[in-house]
Coordinates of C-alpha atoms and ligand atoms in Angstrom, one line a residue:
M1 CA 0.0 0.0 0.0
I2 CA 1.3 3.5 -0.8
S3 CA 0.6 6.5 1.3
G4 CA -0.8 9.6 -0.4
E5 CA 2.2 11.8 0.3
N6 CA 4.7 9.3 -0.8
T7 CA 2.8 8.5 -3.9
K8 CA 2.7 12.1 -4.9
R9 CA 6.4 12.8 -4.4
H10 CA 7.2 9.6 -6.2
A11 CA 4.9 10.4 -9.0
H12 CA 6.3 13.8 -9.4
E13 CA 9.7 12.3 -10.2
R14 CA 8.4 9.5 -12.3
Y15 CA 6.1 11.8 -14.4
A16 CA 9.2 13.4 -15.9
S17 CA 10.7 10.0 -16.7
G18 CA 7.6 8.8 -18.5
D19 CA 6.7 6.1 -16.0
P20 CA 3.6 4.1 -17.0
E21 CA 1.7 4.8 -13.8
F22 CA 2.0 8.5 -14.0
A23 CA -1.4 9.0 -15.5
I24 CA -3.3 7.7 -12.4
I25 CA -1.2 9.6 -10.0
D26 CA -0.9 12.8 -12.1
C27 CA -4.6 12.9 -12.3
E28 CA -4.7 13.2 -8.5
R29 CA -2.0 15.8 -8.6
R30 CA -3.9 17.9 -11.2
T31 CA -7.0 17.7 -9.1
K32 CA -5.2 19.0 -6.1
F33 CA -3.1 21.5 -7.9
A34 CA -5.4 22.9 -10.5
K35 CA -2.9 25.4 -11.7
V36 CA -0.5 22.8 -13.1
P37 CA 0.5 24.3 -16.5
R38 CA -1.3 22.7 -19.3
T39 CA 0.7 21.8 -22.4
S40 CA -1.7 21.1 -25.2
V41 CA -4.4 22.8 -27.1
F42 CA -7.0 20.6 -25.6
T43 CA -6.4 20.6 -21.9
Y44 CA -6.5 24.3 -21.2
V45 CA -10.1 24.3 -22.3
A46 CA -11.0 21.0 -20.8
G47 CA -9.1 21.6 -17.5
F48 CA -12.2 22.5 -15.5
A49 CA -13.5 19.0 -16.0
F50 CA -10.7 17.4 -14.1
A51 CA -12.3 18.8 -11.0
L52 CA -15.0 16.2 -11.5
C53 CA -12.5 13.5 -10.4
T54 CA -11.9 13.7 -6.7
A55 CA -8.6 12.8 -5.1
G56 CA -10.6 10.4 -2.9
S57 CA -11.7 8.2 -5.8
I58 CA -8.1 7.9 -6.9
A59 CA -6.8 7.0 -3.4
L60 CA -9.6 4.4 -3.3
A61 CA -8.6 2.9 -6.6
L62 CA -5.0 2.7 -5.6
A63 CA -5.8 1.3 -2.2
A64 CA -8.3 -1.2 -3.5
D65 CA -6.0 -2.2 -6.3
P66 CA -2.4 -2.3 -5.5
A67 CA -1.8 -4.3 -8.7
V68 CA -2.1 -0.9 -10.5
L69 CA 1.6 -0.7 -9.8
T70 CA 2.5 -4.1 -11.3
P71 CA 5.5 -4.3 -13.6
D72 CA 5.0 -3.7 -17.3
S73 CA 5.2 -7.4 -18.3
A74 CA 2.4 -8.4 -16.0
A75 CA 0.2 -5.6 -17.3
T76 CA 1.0 -6.5 -20.8
A77 CA 0.0 -10.1 -20.1
T78 CA -3.3 -8.8 -18.6
M79 CA -4.0 -6.8 -21.7
A80 CA -3.2 -9.8 -23.9
A81 CA -5.7 -11.8 -21.9
A82 CA -8.4 -9.1 -22.1
N83 CA -7.8 -9.0 -25.9
R84 CA -8.0 -12.8 -26.2
S85 CA -11.4 -12.7 -24.3
L86 CA -12.7 -10.4 -27.1
G87 CA -12.0 -13.4 -29.4
H88 CA -14.4 -13.3 -32.4
G89 CA -16.9 -10.5 -31.9
V90 CA -19.7 -8.7 -33.8
S91 CA -20.8 -5.1 -33.9
F92 CA -24.3 -4.0 -33.4
G93 CA -23.9 -1.2 -35.9
N94 CA -26.2 1.3 -37.5
A95 CA -28.3 1.5 -34.3
L96 CA -26.9 3.8 -31.6
D97 CA -24.4 5.2 -34.1
A98 CA -27.3 6.7 -36.2
P99 CA -28.3 10.2 -35.3
K100 CA -31.1 8.6 -33.3
E101 CA -31.4 4.9 -32.6
G102 CA -33.9 3.5 -35.2
E103 CA -33.3 6.3 -37.7
W104 CA -31.3 3.9 -39.9
G105 CA -33.8 1.2 -39.4
V106 CA -31.9 -0.6 -36.6
V107 CA -32.8 -0.8 -33.0
V108 CA -30.7 -3.2 -30.8
E109 CA -32.9 -5.9 -29.4
D110 CA -32.1 -7.7 -26.1
E111 CA -32.4 -11.0 -27.9
W112 CA -29.4 -10.2 -30.1
F113 CA -27.0 -10.6 -27.2
D114 CA -28.3 -14.2 -26.6
L115 CA -28.3 -14.9 -30.4
A116 CA -24.6 -13.8 -30.6
A117 CA -23.6 -15.7 -27.5
Q118 CA -25.4 -18.9 -28.6
A119 CA -23.9 -18.7 -32.1
G120 CA -20.5 -18.7 -30.5
F121 CA -19.4 -15.0 -30.6
D122 CA -17.1 -14.0 -27.8
S123 CA -17.9 -10.3 -27.6
V124 CA -20.0 -7.4 -28.9
R125 CA -19.2 -3.9 -30.0
V126 CA -21.8 -1.2 -29.7
P127 CA -20.9 1.9 -31.8
I128 CA -22.4 5.0 -30.2
R129 CA -22.9 8.5 -31.4
W130 CA -22.6 10.2 -28.0
S131 CA -22.1 13.6 -29.7
A132 CA -25.7 13.6 -30.8
H133 CA -26.9 13.1 -27.2
A134 CA -24.9 15.7 -25.3
R135 CA -25.2 19.4 -24.8
T136 CA -23.0 21.5 -27.1
T137 CA -21.9 23.8 -24.3
P138 CA -20.0 23.1 -21.1
P139 CA -20.3 20.9 -19.2
Y140 CA -21.5 19.0 -22.3
T141 CA -23.9 16.9 -20.2
I142 CA -25.0 13.6 -21.8
D143 CA -28.7 13.0 -22.0
E144 CA -29.8 10.9 -19.0
A145 CA -32.3 8.8 -21.0
F146 CA -29.6 8.0 -23.6
F147 CA -27.2 7.0 -20.8
A148 CA -30.0 4.7 -19.4
R149 CA -30.3 3.0 -22.8
V150 CA -26.5 2.3 -22.8
D151 CA -26.8 1.0 -19.2
H152 CA -29.5 -1.4 -20.4
L153 CA -27.3 -2.7 -23.2
I154 CA -24.3 -3.2 -20.9
A155 CA -26.6 -5.2 -18.6
Q156 CA -27.8 -7.3 -21.6
A157 CA -24.2 -8.1 -22.5
Q158 CA -23.4 -9.1 -19.0
R159 CA -26.5 -11.3 -18.8
S160 CA -25.3 -13.1 -21.9
G161 CA -21.7 -13.3 -20.6
L162 CA -20.3 -11.2 -23.4
P163 CA -17.6 -8.5 -23.0
I164 CA -18.9 -5.3 -24.6
I165 CA -17.0 -2.5 -26.3
L166 CA -18.4 1.0 -26.2
D167 CA -17.0 3.5 -28.6
V168 CA -17.4 7.1 -29.7
H169 CA -18.7 6.8 -33.3
H170 CA -19.3 9.3 -36.1
Y171 CA -18.1 12.4 -34.2
Q172 CA -17.4 14.1 -37.5
A173 CA -17.3 17.6 -36.1
L174 CA -14.4 16.5 -33.9
M175 CA -12.5 15.3 -37.0
D176 CA -13.3 18.5 -38.8
D177 CA -12.2 20.7 -36.0
P178 CA -10.3 18.9 -33.2
V179 CA -9.3 22.0 -31.4
R180 CA -12.8 23.2 -31.0
H181 CA -14.4 19.8 -30.2
G182 CA -11.5 18.3 -28.3
P183 CA -12.6 19.5 -24.9
R184 CA -16.2 18.3 -25.5
F185 CA -14.7 14.9 -26.6
I186 CA -12.8 14.7 -23.3
A187 CA -15.8 15.8 -21.3
L188 CA -17.9 13.0 -23.0
W189 CA -15.4 10.4 -22.0
Q190 CA -15.2 11.8 -18.4
Q191 CA -18.9 11.3 -18.0
I192 CA -18.8 7.8 -19.5
A193 CA -15.8 6.9 -17.4
K194 CA -17.6 8.2 -14.3
R195 CA -20.8 6.4 -15.0
Y196 CA -19.2 3.0 -15.7
A197 CA -16.3 3.2 -13.2
D198 CA -17.6 0.4 -11.2
E199 CA -18.3 -2.0 -14.1
P200 CA -15.9 -4.9 -14.5
N201 CA -13.2 -4.8 -17.1
T202 CA -15.5 -6.7 -19.5
V203 CA -16.8 -3.3 -20.4
L204 CA -14.2 -1.9 -22.7
F205 CA -13.9 1.7 -23.9
E206 CA -12.8 2.5 -27.5
L207 CA -11.8 6.1 -27.8
L208 CA -12.9 7.0 -31.3
N209 CA -14.0 5.1 -34.4
E210 CA -11.8 5.7 -37.4
P211 CA -10.0 9.0 -36.7
S212 CA -9.6 10.8 -39.9
G213 CA -10.1 14.3 -41.4
A214 CA -7.9 16.9 -39.6
F215 CA -6.2 14.0 -37.7
D216 CA -5.0 12.6 -41.0
E217 CA -3.5 16.0 -41.9
D218 CA -1.7 16.2 -38.5
P219 CA -1.6 12.9 -36.6
T220 CA 0.1 14.6 -33.7
L221 CA -3.3 16.3 -33.0
W222 CA -4.8 12.8 -32.5
N223 CA -1.8 11.6 -30.5
E224 CA -2.2 14.6 -28.1
L225 CA -5.9 14.2 -27.8
L226 CA -5.9 10.5 -27.2
A227 CA -3.2 10.9 -24.5
E228 CA -5.3 13.5 -22.6
T229 CA -8.5 11.6 -23.0
I230 CA -6.9 8.4 -21.6
E231 CA -5.5 10.4 -18.8
A232 CA -8.9 11.8 -18.0
I233 CA -10.5 8.3 -18.1
R234 CA -7.8 6.9 -15.9
C235 CA -9.0 9.1 -13.0
R236 CA -11.7 6.7 -12.2
N237 CA -10.9 3.7 -14.4
P238 CA -7.2 3.0 -13.6
R239 CA -7.0 -0.3 -15.4
R240 CA -9.9 -0.6 -17.7
P241 CA -8.8 -1.7 -21.2
I242 CA -9.0 1.2 -23.6
I243 CA -9.0 0.5 -27.3
V244 CA -7.4 3.1 -29.5
G245 CA -6.3 3.1 -33.1
P246 CA -4.3 5.1 -35.7
V247 CA -5.5 7.8 -38.1
G248 CA -6.5 7.0 -41.7
N249 CA -9.7 5.4 -40.5
N250 CA -7.7 3.0 -38.2
G251 CA -5.5 2.2 -41.2
I252 CA -2.9 -0.5 -40.8
A253 CA -0.5 1.5 -43.0
L254 CA -0.8 4.4 -40.5
L255 CA 0.2 2.5 -37.4
D256 CA 3.6 4.1 -37.3
E257 CA 1.9 7.5 -36.9
L258 CA 0.3 6.4 -33.6
A259 CA 2.1 7.6 -30.5
L260 CA 0.7 6.1 -27.3
P261 CA 1.2 7.2 -23.7
P262 CA 3.1 4.7 -21.5
D263 CA -0.1 3.2 -20.2
P264 CA 0.0 -0.6 -20.1
N265 CA -3.8 -1.1 -20.3
L266 CA -4.3 -0.2 -24.0
I267 CA -5.4 -2.4 -26.9
V268 CA -4.6 -1.1 -30.4
S269 CA -7.4 -1.4 -33.0
V270 CA -7.1 -1.4 -36.8
H271 CA -9.8 -1.8 -39.5
F272 CA -9.5 -3.8 -42.7
Y273 CA -11.8 -3.5 -45.8
A274 CA -9.3 -4.1 -48.7
P275 CA -10.0 -4.2 -51.5
M276 CA -12.7 -1.5 -51.3
A277 CA -13.8 -2.3 -54.8
F278 CA -15.0 -5.7 -53.4
T279 CA -16.0 -4.9 -49.8
H280 CA -17.8 -1.7 -50.6
Q281 CA -19.4 -2.5 -53.9
G282 CA -23.0 -1.2 -54.1
A283 CA -22.6 0.8 -50.8
A284 CA -24.6 4.0 -51.3
F285 CA -22.9 6.0 -48.5
T286 CA -19.5 6.2 -50.2
E287 CA -18.5 9.1 -52.4
R288 CA -19.4 7.3 -55.5
T289 CA -21.3 4.0 -55.4
R290 CA -18.9 1.3 -56.6
P291 CA -20.1 -1.1 -59.3
T292 CA -21.4 -4.5 -58.1
G293 CA -20.6 -7.9 -59.5
V294 CA -17.0 -8.0 -58.1
E295 CA -16.1 -11.4 -56.8
W296 CA -13.3 -12.3 -54.4
W297 CA -11.0 -15.3 -54.8
P298 CA -7.8 -15.8 -52.8
D299 CA -5.8 -16.4 -56.0
Q300 CA -7.2 -13.4 -57.9
T301 CA -5.0 -10.6 -59.2
S302 CA -5.3 -7.4 -57.3
L303 CA -3.5 -4.1 -57.1
D304 CA -0.9 -4.1 -54.3
N305 CA -2.4 -2.5 -51.2
A306 CA 0.7 -0.2 -50.9
V307 CA -0.2 1.2 -54.3
Q308 CA -2.9 3.9 -54.2
D309 CA -5.5 3.7 -56.9
Q310 CA -6.1 7.3 -58.2
S311 CA -7.9 6.4 -61.4
W312 CA -10.5 8.6 -63.0
N313 CA -13.6 7.4 -64.9
T314 CA -12.2 3.9 -64.6
T315 CA -13.0 0.9 -62.5
V316 CA -10.1 -1.2 -61.4
R317 CA -11.5 -4.7 -61.0
P318 CA -9.6 -7.6 -59.5
G319 CA -10.2 -10.9 -61.3
R320 CA -9.0 -14.5 -61.2
K321 CA -6.7 -14.2 -64.2
A322 CA -6.0 -10.5 -64.4
L323 CA -6.7 -7.0 -63.1
T324 CA -9.3 -5.5 -65.4
L325 CA -9.4 -1.8 -66.2
D326 CA -12.8 -0.7 -67.3
F327 CA -12.3 2.7 -69.0
M328 CA -15.7 4.3 -69.1
R329 CA -14.9 6.7 -72.0
R330 CA -12.2 8.3 -74.1
Y331 CA -9.6 9.9 -71.9
A332 CA -10.6 7.9 -68.8
G333 CA -7.5 6.7 -67.0
F334 CA -5.9 4.3 -64.6
S335 CA -3.4 6.0 -62.2
A336 CA -1.3 4.3 -59.5
R337 CA 0.5 6.2 -56.8
L338 CA 3.6 4.3 -55.7
P339 CA 4.6 4.0 -52.1
D340 CA 8.1 5.3 -52.8
A341 CA 9.7 7.4 -55.5
L342 CA 11.7 5.7 -58.1
D343 CA 13.7 6.4 -61.2
P344 CA 12.0 4.1 -63.7
T345 CA 13.7 2.9 -66.8
R346 CA 10.9 0.7 -68.2
L347 CA 7.4 -0.6 -67.7
R348 CA 6.8 -4.3 -68.4
V349 CA 3.1 -5.4 -68.8
R350 CA 1.4 -8.5 -69.9
V351 CA -1.9 -7.3 -71.4
R352 CA -4.9 -8.1 -73.4
G353 CA -7.5 -5.8 -74.9
R354 CA -8.3 -3.5 -77.8
I355 CA -7.3 0.0 -76.9
E356 CA -5.0 2.9 -77.7
L357 CA -3.1 3.6 -74.5
A358 CA -1.1 6.7 -73.5
V359 CA 1.5 5.9 -70.9
G360 CA 2.3 8.7 -68.4
C361 CA 4.3 9.4 -65.2
T362 CA 5.0 12.2 -62.8
S363 CA 6.7 13.0 -59.5
E364 CA 3.7 15.1 -58.3
G365 CA 0.8 16.8 -60.1
E366 CA -0.4 16.1 -63.7
L367 CA 0.8 13.0 -65.5
E368 CA 3.2 13.7 -68.4
W369 CA 2.5 11.4 -71.4
V370 CA 5.7 9.7 -72.5
D371 CA 4.5 7.0 -74.9
E372 CA 1.6 5.6 -76.8
I373 CA 0.7 1.9 -77.6
V374 CA -2.0 0.5 -79.9
L375 CA -3.4 -2.9 -79.0
E376 CA -5.5 -4.7 -81.5
G377 CA -7.2 -7.1 -79.1
G378 CA -7.0 -10.9 -79.1
E379 CA -4.1 -12.7 -77.5
W380 CA -2.1 -11.8 -74.4
R381 CA 1.0 -9.8 -75.2
V382 CA 4.1 -8.7 -73.3
L383 CA 5.0 -5.1 -73.8
E384 CA 8.0 -3.2 -72.7
V385 CA 7.7 0.6 -72.6
A386 CA 10.8 2.8 -72.2
L387 CA 10.3 5.3 -69.3
D388 CA 13.6 7.2 -69.6
A389 CA 11.6 10.4 -70.1
C390 CA 10.1 10.0 -66.6
P391 CA 11.5 12.1 -63.7
V392 CA 14.0 10.5 -61.3
D393 CA 11.5 10.9 -58.5
T394 CA 8.5 9.3 -60.2
R395 CA 5.6 8.7 -57.8
R396 CA 2.7 8.1 -60.1
I397 CA 2.3 6.2 -63.4
G398 CA -0.8 6.2 -65.6
L399 CA -2.5 4.6 -68.5
M400 CA -5.1 6.6 -70.4
N401 CA -7.6 5.4 -73.0
R402 CA -7.3 7.3 -76.3
L403 CA -9.9 5.2 -78.1
H404 CA -13.3 6.8 -78.8
G405 CA -15.8 5.4 -76.3
A406 CA -15.3 2.8 -73.5
A407 CA -12.5 0.2 -73.5
E408 CA -11.4 -2.7 -71.4
L409 CA -7.9 -3.8 -70.7
D410 CA -6.7 -6.9 -68.8
L411 CA -3.4 -6.7 -67.0
A412 CA -1.9 -10.0 -65.8
E413 CA 1.5 -8.5 -65.0
V414 CA 2.7 -5.0 -64.3
E415 CA 6.3 -4.4 -63.4
L416 CA 8.1 -1.1 -63.0
C417 CA 11.8 -1.4 -63.3
D418 CA 14.7 0.9 -62.4
T419 CA 18.3 0.1 -63.2
D420 CA 18.6 -2.4 -60.3
R421 CA 15.3 -4.2 -60.0
C422 CA 11.7 -4.5 -61.0
R423 CA 8.8 -4.2 -58.7
S424 CA 5.3 -5.7 -59.4
L425 CA 2.3 -3.6 -58.8
L426 CA 0.0 -6.6 -58.8
V427 CA -0.3 -9.3 -56.1
R428 CA -2.4 -12.3 -55.3
A429 CA -5.4 -11.2 -53.2
D430 CA -4.6 -13.5 -50.3
D431 CA -1.0 -12.4 -50.3
A432 CA -2.0 -8.8 -50.1
M433 CA -4.4 -9.5 -47.3
R434 CA -1.8 -11.6 -45.4
K435 CA 0.8 -8.9 -45.8
Q436 CA -1.4 -6.2 -44.3
L437 CA -2.8 -8.2 -41.4
Q438 CA 0.6 -9.6 -40.5
Q439 CA 2.0 -6.1 -40.5
A440 CA -0.6 -5.2 -37.8
G441 CA 0.4 -8.3 -35.8
A442 CA 4.1 -7.5 -36.1
W443 CA 3.5 -3.9 -35.1
G444 CA 1.9 -5.2 -31.9
I445 CA 4.8 -7.4 -31.1
A446 CA 7.3 -4.7 -31.8
H447 CA 5.5 -2.2 -29.5
G448 CA 4.3 -4.6 -26.8
R449 CA 0.6 -4.0 -27.6
A450 CA -2.3 -6.3 -27.9
M451 CA -3.9 -5.9 -31.4
H452 CA -7.5 -5.9 -32.3
L453 CA -9.2 -5.9 -35.7
G454 CA -12.1 -3.7 -34.7
E455 CA -13.9 -3.7 -38.1
F456 CA -13.9 -5.8 -41.2
G457 CA -16.8 -6.7 -43.4
V458 CA -18.3 -7.0 -46.9
H459 CA -21.5 -5.2 -48.2
G460 CA -24.4 -7.5 -48.9
A461 CA -24.4 -6.4 -52.6
A462 CA -21.4 -8.8 -53.1
D463 CA -22.3 -12.4 -53.8
L464 CA -22.6 -14.5 -50.7
A465 CA -19.9 -17.1 -51.7
S466 CA -17.3 -14.3 -52.2
R467 CA -18.3 -12.6 -49.0
A468 CA -17.8 -15.8 -47.1
R469 CA -14.5 -16.6 -48.8
W470 CA -13.1 -13.1 -48.0
T471 CA -14.5 -13.1 -44.4
A472 CA -13.1 -16.6 -43.6
Q473 CA -9.7 -15.6 -45.0
V474 CA -9.5 -12.4 -42.9
Q475 CA -10.7 -14.2 -39.8
R476 CA -8.1 -16.9 -40.2
I477 CA -5.2 -14.7 -41.0
A478 CA -6.1 -12.2 -38.3
S479 CA -6.4 -14.9 -35.7
E480 CA -3.1 -16.4 -36.7
A481 CA -1.5 -13.0 -36.4
G482 CA -2.8 -12.7 -32.9
L483 CA -5.6 -10.2 -33.5
S484 CA -9.0 -10.3 -31.8
T485 CA -11.7 -9.5 -34.3
V486 CA -15.1 -7.8 -34.5
Y487 CA -17.2 -8.2 -37.7
W488 CA -19.0 -5.1 -39.1
A489 CA -21.9 -5.6 -38.5
F490 CA -24.7 -7.8 -37.2
G491 CA -27.9 -6.7 -39.0
T492 CA -26.9 -4.0 -41.4
R493 CA -26.3 -4.0 -45.2
F494 CA -22.9 -5.5 -44.3
G495 CA -24.8 -7.9 -42.1
I496 CA -24.7 -11.5 -41.2
Y497 CA -28.2 -11.8 -39.6
D498 CA -31.4 -11.2 -41.5
R499 CA -33.7 -9.4 -39.1
D500 CA -36.7 -10.1 -41.3
G501 CA -37.0 -13.7 -40.4
S502 CA -34.4 -15.9 -42.1
G503 CA -31.9 -15.4 -39.4
W504 CA -28.1 -16.0 -39.7
H505 CA -26.4 -16.1 -43.1
Q506 CA -25.0 -19.5 -42.5
P507 CA -22.0 -19.2 -44.8
M508 CA -21.0 -16.0 -43.0
L509 CA -21.4 -17.5 -39.6
D510 CA -19.3 -20.5 -40.7
A511 CA -16.6 -18.1 -42.0
L512 CA -16.6 -16.0 -38.8
L513 CA -16.8 -18.9 -36.3
P514 CA -15.0 -21.8 -37.8
P515 CA -15.3 -25.1 -35.9
Ligands
LIG1 C1 -19.0 3.0 -40.3 C2 -20.2 2.5 -41.1 C3 -19.7 1.8 -42.3 C4 -18.6 0.8 -42.0 C5 -18.1 0.2 -43.3 C6 -18.0 2.0 -40.1 O1 -16.9 2.5 -39.3 O2 -19.5 3.5 -39.1 O3 -21.1 3.5 -41.3 O4 -20.8 1.1 -42.9 O5 -17.6 1.4 -41.3 O6 -17.6 1.2 -44.1

């Protein structure tokens, strides 16, 4: 047991050295010494809210739970166990994350918790748009009736024996203007943290679904805000698992932008929906509705995930034998942004189609057209295009249709070569998937963090067999890489359960919960 005075003096020293426990103790220090200088753009506005957390509750937490001060390795093991208990979960999406529950046609029913548990799911995630149920002025009070609804869902999860993840979902205004909304975000979490302080650790908090917008432009803004929010939560919830993920919509490629405080009780969440042309086909909420009819096979040819598709008026369609480019009209183009700059000497492609192709490249900005190829159609052909006219720091290459009207081109191989080596822009679909998910697993090992795949899913417009193939493959690879998973989502357009009577989509259930 640690006496208050000693703890404080101790903490003071350890705060500067970045000790993992500082958050809990510093919270007490801040409460007692309200004039501690605040360092970030968020805290000086939110500072008043720390007063909500009394020194008494902290002393109580420390006294009741001396294990707070366990060494790092033990805490890491605890988080790994908490993460394992999430196992294979499912999200009850489109309900409390709608502006009002029911507005998107989904109201969470008590029965769903039993259905999920009986089917074999290990946990549930309830996405919540708290920002639509709280005052917009300090102290940003959350509506009591809404809180009561969340209380009820927590009780249902507990009745069914399922851990439950509560997140902050669709707080778009925060992502548009983090400086203005940061204090409100922290205040929301302080209220949630206070309300559920006595719940067991099977109630997990997830800070923010898919940080993006201004956080993508400046990831340090997200890193600052997440640290301060965690610190605020820790006042009353010293060891509750908190789930937090990187910018770029929890993108795996953005994990290295994530800077976490030295708090051992964190789980890192990523989302996976690649390739979007498959998972989001027919989804009406995206910027442009993607064409349907896209299948998924593990051995199909896809664009490497590290390569960004910046095509215009062109659909890039993975296929079993080739990547097909559907140019919708004359001057429609395929454009691939490379992960690193290179000094290309030639482009080598194996192609089939009837088209007049302009080949272009650029370091930044507009593509410069450096060659033109006429293909008559028919057989596969291997073409080599000299790229000596491309800049030394080429980042983007493009193919544009010069034929009148629409045109289709199959690409079975695409290699960009510099003087030393060639790199392929195409990969097998399952290799691309494995590479990304294993990258997430490896990041967790390197950083000593438990890893969670908080969302993955396929829109119901895709054929069921392809959906199940993709889902089974993600589930398998993610589990092998040590990630707990939560499927998006139970009864939505991405769903696995038909709320109109036919029940589970059995192939999806088999994919998610293999025997
Ligand atoms: C969003 C949903 C969306 C899903 C798949 C979630 O994070 O909240 O609205 O359907 O991602 O894109």
